Amino acid sequence: MDVRYMGRWYEIASFPSRFQPKNGENTRATYTLRDDGTVNVLNETWSDGKRSSIEGTAYKADPSSEEAKLKVKFYVPPFLPIIPVVGDYWVLFIDEDYQYALIGQPSRNYLWFKGPRMEYDVSKLHKTPQSETPPEGEEGPKTPRASGGSNPSWESRQVETVSVCMR
């Protein structure tokens, strides 16, 4: 992660969490690099027309590591900041043009998909059902060349999905 990550990022999708207001809309985070190398974090959302926000600090979990594994510290309640709450903020993936990012943490209880602009039509998102024990193929996945062919509708869907995600 570098200074290109600084600025405003909009939440496209996320796992619900106990610390974000329910039914939040236009949720966004603004990251500002401080002189000491930490990052100011301002999280905002609107629920029933009311703005909710909290401000905190992000810093590298391991200062000697190049990984984008951060700690984020907020004080609660926001209107009387007395109790520090620290959580993991791991940048799992950012595309090379910084058009979207996937944020999570080790327990896998939280996940955010973010972008620097509000241009994704989230009504097109599809929740893919997952079972506890997914079925496995006998030989695993095959590439179209290795199998001598593939299901063409699956290939075209892959192209559509990639093009929708990249817009």
GROMACS .gro file of N, CA and C in nm:
model
  501
    1MET      N    1   0.085  -0.117   0.000
    1MET     CA    2   0.000   0.000   0.000
    1MET      C    3   0.090   0.123   0.000
    2ASP      N    4   0.051   0.223  -0.078
    2ASP     CA    5   0.131   0.344  -0.083
    2ASP      C    6   0.040   0.466  -0.079
    3VAL      N    7   0.095   0.582  -0.106
    3VAL     CA    8   0.017   0.705  -0.095
    3VAL      C    9  -0.100   0.710  -0.192
    4ARG      N   10  -0.099   0.626  -0.296
    4ARG     CA   11  -0.214   0.625  -0.387
    4ARG      C   12  -0.341   0.577  -0.317
    5TYR      N   13  -0.326   0.508  -0.205
    5TYR     CA   14  -0.442   0.461  -0.129
    5TYR      C   15  -0.504   0.574  -0.047
    6MET      N   16  -0.430   0.683  -0.027
    6MET     CA   17  -0.482   0.795   0.050
    6MET      C   18  -0.596   0.861  -0.028
    7GLY      N   19  -0.688   0.920   0.043
    7GLY     CA   20  -0.804   0.984  -0.018
    7GLY      C   21  -0.931   0.913   0.023
    8ARG      N   22  -1.035   0.934  -0.053
    8ARG     CA   23  -1.167   0.880  -0.020
    8ARG      C   24  -1.193   0.750  -0.096
    9TRP      N   25  -1.243   0.649  -0.022
    9TRP     CA   26  -1.283   0.521  -0.078
    9TRP      C   27  -1.426   0.493  -0.036
   10TYR      N   28  -1.507   0.447  -0.131
   10TYR     CA   29  -1.648   0.418  -0.105
   10TYR      C   30  -1.668   0.268  -0.086
   11GLU      N   31  -1.751   0.234   0.009
   11GLU     CA   32  -1.783   0.094   0.033
   11GLU      C   33  -1.879   0.048  -0.076
   12ILE      N   34  -1.841  -0.056  -0.147
   12ILE     CA   35  -1.925  -0.115  -0.251
   12ILE      C   36  -2.008  -0.227  -0.192
   13ALA      N   37  -1.944  -0.308  -0.110
   13ALA     CA   38  -2.012  -0.420  -0.042
   13ALA      C   39  -1.931  -0.455   0.081
   14SER      N   40  -1.996  -0.520   0.178
   14SER     CA   41  -1.925  -0.557   0.301
   14SER      C   42  -2.001  -0.665   0.375
   15PHE      N   43  -1.931  -0.730   0.467
   15PHE     CA   44  -1.998  -0.814   0.565
   15PHE      C   45  -2.059  -0.719   0.668
   16PRO      N   46  -2.182  -0.742   0.711
   16PRO     CA   47  -2.239  -0.659   0.817
   16PRO      C   48  -2.152  -0.670   0.944
   17SER      N   49  -2.142  -0.562   1.017
   17SER     CA   50  -2.063  -0.564   1.141
   17SER      C   51  -2.139  -0.492   1.251
   18ARG      N   52  -2.106  -0.526   1.374
   18ARG     CA   53  -2.175  -0.467   1.488
   18ARG      C   54  -2.136  -0.321   1.509
   19PHE      N   55  -2.024  -0.279   1.453
   19PHE     CA   56  -1.979  -0.142   1.478
   19PHE      C   57  -2.015  -0.044   1.367
   20GLN      N   58  -2.079  -0.090   1.260
   20GLN     CA   59  -2.126   0.002   1.157
   20GLN      C   60  -2.277   0.013   1.169
   21PRO      N   61  -2.332   0.135   1.155
   21PRO     CA   62  -2.477   0.150   1.162
   21PRO      C   63  -2.547   0.063   1.059
   22LYS      N   64  -2.657   0.004   1.100
   22LYS     CA   65  -2.736  -0.077   1.006
   22LYS      C   66  -2.800   0.014   0.902
   23ASN      N   67  -2.822  -0.039   0.785
   23ASN     CA   68  -2.886   0.034   0.675
   23ASN      C   69  -2.810   0.160   0.636
   24GLY      N   70  -2.678   0.159   0.653
   24GLY     CA   71  -2.599   0.274   0.613
   24GLY      C   72  -2.596   0.287   0.461
   25GLU      N   73  -2.592   0.409   0.415
   25GLU     CA   74  -2.585   0.439   0.272
   25GLU      C   75  -2.467   0.531   0.246
   26ASN      N   76  -2.417   0.526   0.124
   26ASN     CA   77  -2.307   0.614   0.084
   26ASN      C   78  -2.190   0.607   0.182
   27THR      N   79  -2.164   0.488   0.232
   27THR     CA   80  -2.058   0.469   0.331
   27THR      C   81  -1.923   0.490   0.264
   28ARG      N   82  -1.838   0.564   0.334
   28ARG     CA   83  -1.708   0.596   0.277
   28ARG      C   84  -1.604   0.610   0.388
   29ALA      N   85  -1.480   0.598   0.348
   29ALA     CA   86  -1.367   0.618   0.438
   29ALA      C   87  -1.269   0.712   0.370
   30THR      N   88  -1.217   0.805   0.446
   30THR     CA   89  -1.118   0.898   0.394
   30THR      C   90  -0.989   0.877   0.472
   31TYR      N   91  -0.881   0.852   0.397
   31TYR     CA   92  -0.751   0.823   0.456
   31TYR      C   93  -0.656   0.938   0.426
   32THR      N   94  -0.590   0.989   0.531
   32THR     CA   95  -0.497   1.101   0.516
   32THR      C   96  -0.366   1.066   0.586
   33LEU      N   97  -0.257   1.071   0.512
   33LEU     CA   98  -0.126   1.040   0.567
   33LEU      C   99  -0.081   1.152   0.659
   34ARG      N  100  -0.037   1.115   0.779
   34ARG     CA  101   0.014   1.212   0.876
   34ARG      C  102   0.167   1.219   0.866
   35ASP      N  103   0.222   1.327   0.920
   35ASP     CA  104   0.368   1.346   0.917
   35ASP      C  105   0.444   1.234   0.986
   36ASP      N  106   0.384   1.170   1.087
   36ASP     CA  107   0.453   1.064   1.160
   36ASP      C  108   0.442   0.927   1.093
   37GLY      N  109   0.380   0.922   0.974
   37GLY     CA  110   0.368   0.796   0.900
   37GLY      C  111   0.242   0.718   0.929
   38THR      N  112   0.164   0.760   1.029
   38THR     CA  113   0.036   0.696   1.055
   38THR      C  114  -0.068   0.757   0.960
   39VAL      N  115  -0.186   0.698   0.959
   39VAL     CA  116  -0.291   0.743   0.868
   39VAL      C  117  -0.414   0.782   0.949
   40ASN      N  118  -0.464   0.902   0.925
   40ASN     CA  119  -0.591   0.943   0.984
   40ASN      C  120  -0.703   0.874   0.907
   41VAL      N  121  -0.798   0.816   0.978
   41VAL     CA  122  -0.910   0.744   0.916
   41VAL      C  123  -1.039   0.812   0.958
   42LEU      N  124  -1.118   0.854   0.862
   42LEU     CA  125  -1.251   0.909   0.889
   42LEU      C  126  -1.352   0.820   0.818
   43ASN      N  127  -1.432   0.748   0.896
   43ASN     CA  128  -1.539   0.663   0.840
   43ASN      C  129  -1.671   0.736   0.855
   44GLU      N  130  -1.750   0.739   0.746
   44GLU     CA  131  -1.879   0.807   0.747
   44GLU      C  132  -1.984   0.721   0.679
   45THR      N  133  -2.107   0.733   0.727
   45THR     CA  134  -2.221   0.669   0.661
   45THR      C  135  -2.346   0.750   0.693
   46TRP      N  136  -2.450   0.730   0.615
   46TRP     CA  137  -2.576   0.798   0.638
   46TRP      C  138  -2.684   0.693   0.656
   47SER      N  139  -2.759   0.705   0.765
   47SER     CA  140  -2.867   0.612   0.795
   47SER      C  141  -2.990   0.694   0.832
   48ASP      N  142  -3.099   0.672   0.760
   48ASP     CA  143  -3.222   0.750   0.781
   48ASP      C  144  -3.195   0.900   0.770
   49GLY      N  145  -3.108   0.937   0.677
   49GLY     CA  146  -3.078   1.077   0.653
   49GLY      C  147  -2.980   1.140   0.751
   50LYS      N  148  -2.935   1.064   0.850
   50LYS     CA  149  -2.843   1.118   0.950
   50LYS      C  150  -2.702   1.066   0.926
   51ARG      N  151  -2.607   1.157   0.939
   51ARG     CA  152  -2.466   1.121   0.921
   51ARG      C  153  -2.413   1.063   1.052
   52SER      N  154  -2.342   0.951   1.040
   52SER     CA  155  -2.268   0.893   1.151
   52SER      C  156  -2.122   0.888   1.109
   53SER      N  157  -2.033   0.916   1.202
   53SER     CA  158  -1.891   0.911   1.167
   53SER      C  159  -1.809   0.872   1.289
   54ILE      N  160  -1.689   0.826   1.261
   54ILE     CA  161  -1.591   0.798   1.364
   54ILE      C  162  -1.454   0.821   1.303
   55GLU      N  163  -1.364   0.876   1.384
   55GLU     CA  164  -1.230   0.907   1.336
   55GLU      C  165  -1.128   0.828   1.417
   56GLY      N  166  -1.025   0.781   1.350
   56GLY     CA  167  -0.924   0.701   1.418
   56GLY      C  168  -0.790   0.711   1.349
   57THR      N  169  -0.702   0.618   1.386
   57THR     CA  170  -0.566   0.616   1.335
   57THR      C  171  -0.530   0.475   1.289
   58ALA      N  172  -0.470   0.466   1.171
   58ALA     CA  173  -0.419   0.337   1.121
   58ALA      C  174  -0.267   0.344   1.123
   59TYR      N  175  -0.206   0.229   1.155
   59TYR     CA  176  -0.061   0.221   1.158
   59TYR      C  177  -0.020   0.078   1.124
   60LYS      N  178   0.101   0.061   1.078
   60LYS     CA  179   0.150  -0.072   1.038
   60LYS      C  180   0.156  -0.163   1.160
   61ALA      N  181   0.101  -0.283   1.147
   61ALA     CA  182   0.106  -0.380   1.256
   61ALA      C  183   0.251  -0.419   1.285
   62ASP      N  184   0.329  -0.434   1.179
   62ASP     CA  185   0.472  -0.466   1.191
   62ASP      C  186   0.548  -0.364   1.107
   63PRO      N  187   0.606  -0.263   1.170
   63PRO     CA  188   0.673  -0.157   1.095
   63PRO      C  189   0.782  -0.205   1.000
   64SER      N  190   0.841  -0.321   1.025
   64SER     CA  191   0.948  -0.370   0.939
   64SER      C  192   0.896  -0.448   0.818
   65SER      N  193   0.766  -0.475   0.814
   65SER     CA  194   0.707  -0.554   0.705
   65SER      C  195   0.663  -0.465   0.590
   66GLU      N  196   0.670  -0.519   0.469
   66GLU     CA  197   0.620  -0.449   0.351
   66GLU      C  198   0.472  -0.479   0.327
   67GLU      N  199   0.416  -0.573   0.400
   67GLU     CA  200   0.276  -0.611   0.382
   67GLU      C  201   0.185  -0.499   0.431
   68ALA      N  202   0.069  -0.488   0.369
   68ALA     CA  203  -0.029  -0.387   0.407
   68ALA      C  204  -0.121  -0.442   0.516
   69LYS      N  205  -0.060  -0.484   0.625
   69LYS     CA  206  -0.134  -0.533   0.741
   69LYS      C  207  -0.127  -0.423   0.846
   70LEU      N  208  -0.240  -0.359   0.865
   70LEU     CA  209  -0.245  -0.244   0.953
   70LEU      C  210  -0.327  -0.274   1.078
   71LYS      N  211  -0.311  -0.190   1.177
   71LYS     CA  212  -0.397  -0.185   1.294
   71LYS      C  213  -0.471  -0.053   1.284
   72VAL      N  214  -0.597  -0.053   1.322
   72VAL     CA  215  -0.676   0.069   1.323
   72VAL      C  216  -0.727   0.089   1.465
   73LYS      N  217  -0.706   0.210   1.516
   73LYS     CA  218  -0.750   0.240   1.652
   73LYS      C  219  -0.853   0.351   1.648
   74PHE      N  220  -0.969   0.321   1.705
   74PHE     CA  221  -1.076   0.420   1.721
   74PHE      C  222  -1.102   0.435   1.870
   75TYR      N  223  -1.155   0.548   1.908
   75TYR     CA  224  -1.197   0.568   2.047
   75TYR      C  225  -1.349   0.574   2.049
   76VAL      N  226  -1.408   0.503   2.144
   76VAL     CA  227  -1.553   0.502   2.156
   76VAL      C  228  -1.594   0.545   2.296
   77PRO      N  229  -1.712   0.602   2.307
   77PRO     CA  230  -1.797   0.646   2.197
   77PRO      C  231  -1.736   0.766   2.125
   78PRO      N  232  -1.770   0.785   1.999
   78PRO     CA  233  -1.707   0.893   1.921
   78PRO      C  234  -1.727   1.032   1.981
   79PHE      N  235  -1.840   1.053   2.048
   79PHE     CA  236  -1.869   1.186   2.103
   79PHE      C  237  -1.794   1.211   2.234
   80LEU      N  238  -1.740   1.105   2.298
   80LEU     CA  239  -1.663   1.116   2.421
   80LEU      C  240  -1.553   1.010   2.415
   81PRO      N  241  -1.450   1.035   2.336
   81PRO     CA  242  -1.351   0.930   2.308
   81PRO      C  243  -1.265   0.893   2.430
   82ILE      N  244  -1.306   0.785   2.499
   82ILE     CA  245  -1.232   0.744   2.618
   82ILE      C  246  -1.183   0.600   2.612
   83ILE      N  247  -1.248   0.516   2.533
   83ILE     CA  248  -1.211   0.374   2.528
   83ILE      C  249  -1.148   0.344   2.392
   84PRO      N  250  -1.019   0.305   2.389
   84PRO     CA  251  -0.957   0.271   2.261
   84PRO      C  252  -1.000   0.131   2.216
   85VAL      N  253  -1.036   0.121   2.090
   85VAL     CA  254  -1.071  -0.007   2.029
   85VAL      C  255  -0.977  -0.026   1.910
   86VAL      N  256  -0.903  -0.136   1.911
   86VAL     CA  257  -0.804  -0.161   1.805
   86VAL      C  258  -0.845  -0.284   1.727
   87GLY      N  259  -0.839  -0.275   1.595
   87GLY     CA  260  -0.873  -0.388   1.509
   87GLY      C  261  -0.772  -0.404   1.397
   88ASP      N  262  -0.778  -0.520   1.334
   88ASP     CA  263  -0.692  -0.547   1.219
   88ASP      C  264  -0.755  -0.489   1.093
   89TYR      N  265  -0.672  -0.437   1.005
   89TYR     CA  266  -0.714  -0.381   0.876
   89TYR      C  267  -0.610  -0.428   0.776
   90TRP      N  268  -0.642  -0.538   0.708
   90TRP     CA  269  -0.549  -0.595   0.612
   90TRP      C  270  -0.596  -0.565   0.471
   91VAL      N  271  -0.511  -0.501   0.394
   91VAL     CA  272  -0.540  -0.478   0.253
   91VAL      C  273  -0.505  -0.608   0.182
   92LEU      N  274  -0.608  -0.685   0.150
   92LEU     CA  275  -0.589  -0.816   0.090
   92LEU      C  276  -0.556  -0.807  -0.059
   93PHE      N  277  -0.613  -0.706  -0.125
   93PHE     CA  278  -0.590  -0.690  -0.269
   93PHE      C  279  -0.623  -0.548  -0.310
   94ILE      N  280  -0.539  -0.493  -0.394
   94ILE     CA  281  -0.566  -0.367  -0.464
   94ILE      C  282  -0.524  -0.390  -0.608
   95ASP      N  283  -0.610  -0.352  -0.702
   95ASP     CA  284  -0.568  -0.368  -0.842
   95ASP      C  285  -0.458  -0.265  -0.871
   96GLU      N  286  -0.383  -0.289  -0.976
   96GLU     CA  287  -0.265  -0.205  -1.002
   96GLU      C  288  -0.299  -0.060  -1.029
   97ASP      N  289  -0.423  -0.031  -1.072
   97ASP     CA  290  -0.463   0.108  -1.098
   97ASP      C  291  -0.538   0.170  -0.980
   98TYR      N  292  -0.546   0.099  -0.868
   98TYR     CA  293  -0.614   0.146  -0.748
   98TYR      C  294  -0.760   0.184  -0.777
   99GLN      N  295  -0.829   0.098  -0.849
   99GLN     CA  296  -0.970   0.119  -0.880
   99GLN      C  297  -1.062   0.042  -0.787
  100TYR      N  298  -1.011  -0.059  -0.719
  100TYR     CA  299  -1.088  -0.130  -0.617
  100TYR      C  300  -0.993  -0.199  -0.522
  101ALA      N  301  -1.042  -0.222  -0.401
  101ALA     CA  302  -0.961  -0.285  -0.297
  101ALA      C  303  -1.047  -0.380  -0.217
  102LEU      N  304  -0.985  -0.485  -0.168
  102LEU     CA  305  -1.051  -0.582  -0.082
  102LEU      C  306  -0.980  -0.576   0.053
  103ILE      N  307  -1.058  -0.548   0.157
  103ILE     CA  308  -1.004  -0.530   0.291
  103ILE      C  309  -1.063  -0.637   0.382
  104GLY      N  310  -0.981  -0.697   0.465
  104GLY     CA  311  -1.030  -0.799   0.558
  104GLY      C  312  -0.941  -0.805   0.679
  105GLN      N  313  -0.951  -0.917   0.751
  105GLN     CA  314  -0.867  -0.939   0.867
  105GLN      C  315  -0.863  -1.088   0.899
  106PRO      N  316  -0.772  -1.132   0.987
  106PRO     CA  317  -0.745  -1.275   1.003
  106PRO      C  318  -0.864  -1.361   1.045
  107SER      N  319  -0.956  -1.308   1.124
  107SER     CA  320  -1.068  -1.391   1.170
  107SER      C  321  -1.172  -1.414   1.062
  108ARG      N  322  -1.163  -1.339   0.954
  108ARG     CA  323  -1.258  -1.346   0.842
  108ARG      C  324  -1.401  -1.309   0.883
  109ASN      N  325  -1.415  -1.234   0.991
  109ASN     CA  326  -1.546  -1.187   1.034
  109ASN      C  327  -1.586  -1.058   0.963
  110TYR      N  328  -1.489  -0.988   0.907
  110TYR     CA  329  -1.515  -0.860   0.843
  110TYR      C  330  -1.453  -0.861   0.704
  111LEU      N  331  -1.523  -0.798   0.610
  111LEU     CA  332  -1.473  -0.788   0.473
  111LEU      C  333  -1.537  -0.667   0.408
  112TRP      N  334  -1.456  -0.590   0.339
  112TRP     CA  335  -1.505  -0.473   0.267
  112TRP      C  336  -1.450  -0.474   0.125
  113PHE      N  337  -1.535  -0.441   0.032
  113PHE     CA  338  -1.496  -0.421  -0.107
  113PHE      C  339  -1.514  -0.272  -0.131
  114LYS      N  340  -1.407  -0.202  -0.166
  114LYS     CA  341  -1.411  -0.056  -0.177
  114LYS      C  342  -1.359  -0.010  -0.312
  115GLY      N  343  -1.404   0.108  -0.351
  115GLY     CA  344  -1.357   0.172  -0.472
  115GLY      C  345  -1.345   0.321  -0.450
  116PRO      N  346  -1.262   0.390  -0.529
  116PRO     CA  347  -1.242   0.533  -0.510
  116PRO      C  348  -1.354   0.621  -0.567
  117ARG      N  349  -1.449   0.559  -0.634
  117ARG     CA  350  -1.562   0.633  -0.689
  117ARG      C  351  -1.691   0.555  -0.666
  118MET      N  352  -1.801   0.626  -0.663
  118MET     CA  353  -1.932   0.562  -0.648
  118MET      C  354  -1.989   0.534  -0.786
  119GLU      N  355  -1.931   0.439  -0.857
  119GLU     CA  356  -1.980   0.413  -0.992
  119GLU      C  357  -2.025   0.269  -1.012
  120TYR      N  358  -2.019   0.188  -0.908
  120TYR     CA  359  -2.064   0.050  -0.920
  120TYR      C  360  -2.214   0.043  -0.896
  121ASP      N  361  -2.283  -0.029  -0.982
  121ASP     CA  362  -2.425  -0.053  -0.963
  121ASP      C  363  -2.439  -0.176  -0.875
  122VAL      N  364  -2.454  -0.154  -0.744
  122VAL     CA  365  -2.454  -0.266  -0.650
  122VAL      C  366  -2.578  -0.353  -0.664
  123SER      N  367  -2.680  -0.305  -0.734
  123SER     CA  368  -2.798  -0.390  -0.756
  123SER      C  369  -2.764  -0.508  -0.846
  124LYS      N  370  -2.651  -0.499  -0.918
  124LYS     CA  371  -2.610  -0.609  -1.005
  124LYS      C  372  -2.530  -0.716  -0.932
  125LEU      N  373  -2.492  -0.689  -0.806
  125LEU     CA  374  -2.416  -0.789  -0.731
  125LEU      C  375  -2.503  -0.911  -0.706
  126HIS      N  376  -2.441  -1.025  -0.716
  126HIS     CA  377  -2.510  -1.153  -0.694
  126HIS      C  378  -2.442  -1.225  -0.579
  127LYS      N  379  -2.519  -1.266  -0.481
  127LYS     CA  380  -2.463  -1.343  -0.371
  127LYS      C  381  -2.455  -1.488  -0.414
  128THR      N  382  -2.335  -1.543  -0.416
  128THR     CA  383  -2.314  -1.681  -0.458
  128THR      C  384  -2.327  -1.772  -0.336
  129PRO      N  385  -2.425  -1.863  -0.336
  129PRO     CA  386  -2.440  -1.954  -0.222
  129PRO      C  387  -2.316  -2.042  -0.206
  130GLN      N  388  -2.280  -2.069  -0.082
  130GLN     CA  389  -2.167  -2.155  -0.051
  130GLN      C  390  -2.208  -2.254   0.056
  131SER      N  391  -2.176  -2.381   0.034
  131SER     CA  392  -2.205  -2.483   0.135
  131SER      C  393  -2.083  -2.501   0.223
  132GLU      N  394  -2.102  -2.564   0.338
  132GLU     CA  395  -1.988  -2.586   0.428
  132GLU      C  396  -1.883  -2.676   0.364
  133THR      N  397  -1.927  -2.775   0.288
  133THR     CA  398  -1.834  -2.865   0.222
  133THR      C  399  -1.864  -2.863   0.073
  134PRO      N  400  -1.795  -2.776  -0.003
  134PRO     CA  401  -1.823  -2.770  -0.146
  134PRO      C  402  -1.782  -2.899  -0.215
  135PRO      N  403  -1.857  -2.937  -0.319
  135PRO     CA  404  -1.821  -3.058  -0.392
  135PRO      C  405  -1.690  -3.038  -0.466
  136GLU      N  406  -1.615  -3.143  -0.480
  136GLU     CA  407  -1.488  -3.138  -0.552
  136GLU      C  408  -1.498  -3.228  -0.675
  137GLY      N  409  -1.437  -3.184  -0.785
  137GLY     CA  410  -1.432  -3.266  -0.905
  137GLY      C  411  -1.329  -3.376  -0.889
  138GLU      N  412  -1.342  -3.478  -0.968
  138GLU     CA  413  -1.248  -3.590  -0.958
  138GLU      C  414  -1.106  -3.547  -0.992
  139GLU      N  415  -1.092  -3.461  -1.094
  139GLU     CA  416  -0.958  -3.422  -1.138
  139GLU      C  417  -0.932  -3.274  -1.116
  140GLY      N  418  -1.023  -3.202  -1.062
  140GLY     CA  419  -1.005  -3.059  -1.043
  140GLY      C  420  -1.039  -2.984  -1.171
  141PRO      N  421  -1.025  -2.852  -1.169
  141PRO     CA  422  -1.059  -2.772  -1.286
  141PRO      C  423  -0.962  -2.795  -1.401
  142LYS      N  424  -1.016  -2.785  -1.522
  142LYS     CA  425  -0.934  -2.798  -1.642
  142LYS      C  426  -0.942  -2.669  -1.722
  143THR      N  427  -0.834  -2.633  -1.784
  143THR     CA  428  -0.838  -2.518  -1.872
  143THR      C  429  -0.902  -2.561  -2.003
  144PRO      N  430  -0.960  -2.469  -2.080
  144PRO     CA  431  -1.020  -2.509  -2.207
  144PRO      C  432  -0.924  -2.582  -2.299
  145ARG      N  433  -0.795  -2.543  -2.301
  145ARG     CA  434  -0.700  -2.611  -2.389
  145ARG      C  435  -0.673  -2.753  -2.342
  146ALA      N  436  -0.660  -2.771  -2.213
  146ALA     CA  437  -0.628  -2.904  -2.160
  146ALA      C  438  -0.743  -3.002  -2.179
  147SER      N  439  -0.865  -2.952  -2.176
  147SER     CA  440  -0.978  -3.043  -2.185
  147SER      C  441  -1.028  -3.058  -2.328
  148GLY      N  442  -0.970  -2.980  -2.419
  148GLY     CA  443  -1.015  -2.988  -2.558
  148GLY      C  444  -1.144  -2.912  -2.580
  149GLY      N  445  -1.183  -2.832  -2.488
  149GLY     CA  446  -1.305  -2.755  -2.500
  149GLY      C  447  -1.361  -2.728  -2.363
  150SER      N  448  -1.458  -2.643  -2.359
  150SER     CA  449  -1.519  -2.608  -2.232
  150SER      C  450  -1.660  -2.561  -2.259
  151ASN      N  451  -1.732  -2.533  -2.157
  151ASN     CA  452  -1.867  -2.482  -2.171
  151ASN      C  453  -1.859  -2.337  -2.216
  152PRO      N  454  -1.898  -2.308  -2.340
  152PRO     CA  455  -1.880  -2.172  -2.391
  152PRO      C  456  -1.960  -2.068  -2.311
  153SER      N  457  -2.075  -2.105  -2.257
  153SER     CA  458  -2.152  -2.006  -2.182
  153SER      C  459  -2.079  -1.970  -2.053
  154TRP      N  460  -2.007  -2.065  -1.993
  154TRP     CA  461  -1.928  -2.036  -1.874
  154TRP      C  462  -1.816  -1.937  -1.908
  155GLU      N  463  -1.748  -1.961  -2.021
  155GLU     CA  464  -1.639  -1.871  -2.061
  155GLU      C  465  -1.692  -1.731  -2.087
  156SER      N  466  -1.805  -1.718  -2.153
  156SER     CA  467  -1.858  -1.585  -2.182
  156SER      C  468  -1.903  -1.516  -2.054
  157ARG      N  469  -1.954  -1.593  -1.958
  157ARG     CA  470  -1.992  -1.533  -1.830
  157ARG      C  471  -1.868  -1.482  -1.756
  158GLN      N  472  -1.757  -1.555  -1.768
  158GLN     CA  473  -1.634  -1.509  -1.703
  158GLN      C  474  -1.591  -1.375  -1.761
  159VAL      N  475  -1.596  -1.361  -1.891
  159VAL     CA  476  -1.557  -1.237  -1.957
  159VAL      C  477  -1.650  -1.124  -1.913
  160GLU      N  478  -1.782  -1.151  -1.909
  160GLU     CA  479  -1.877  -1.048  -1.865
  160GLU      C  480  -1.848  -1.006  -1.722
  161THR      N  481  -1.823  -1.101  -1.635
  161THR     CA  482  -1.795  -1.070  -1.495
  161THR      C  483  -1.671  -0.985  -1.482
  162VAL      N  484  -1.566  -1.020  -1.551
  162VAL     CA  485  -1.442  -0.942  -1.544
  162VAL      C  486  -1.466  -0.802  -1.597
  163SER      N  487  -1.539  -0.788  -1.707
  163SER     CA  488  -1.560  -0.655  -1.763
  163SER      C  489  -1.647  -0.570  -1.672
  164VAL      N  490  -1.746  -0.629  -1.603
  164VAL     CA  491  -1.829  -0.553  -1.510
  164VAL      C  492  -1.744  -0.507  -1.392
  165CYS      N  493  -1.660  -0.596  -1.341
  165CYS     CA  494  -1.575  -0.563  -1.225
  165CYS      C  495  -1.473  -0.456  -1.259
  166MET      N  496  -1.429  -0.451  -1.382
  166MET     CA  497  -1.322  -0.359  -1.418
  166MET      C  498  -1.374  -0.220  -1.454
  167ARG      N  499  -1.504  -0.205  -1.470
  167ARG     CA  500  -1.556  -0.073  -1.508
  167ARG      C  501  -1.549   0.025  -1.396
   0.00000   0.00000   0.00000
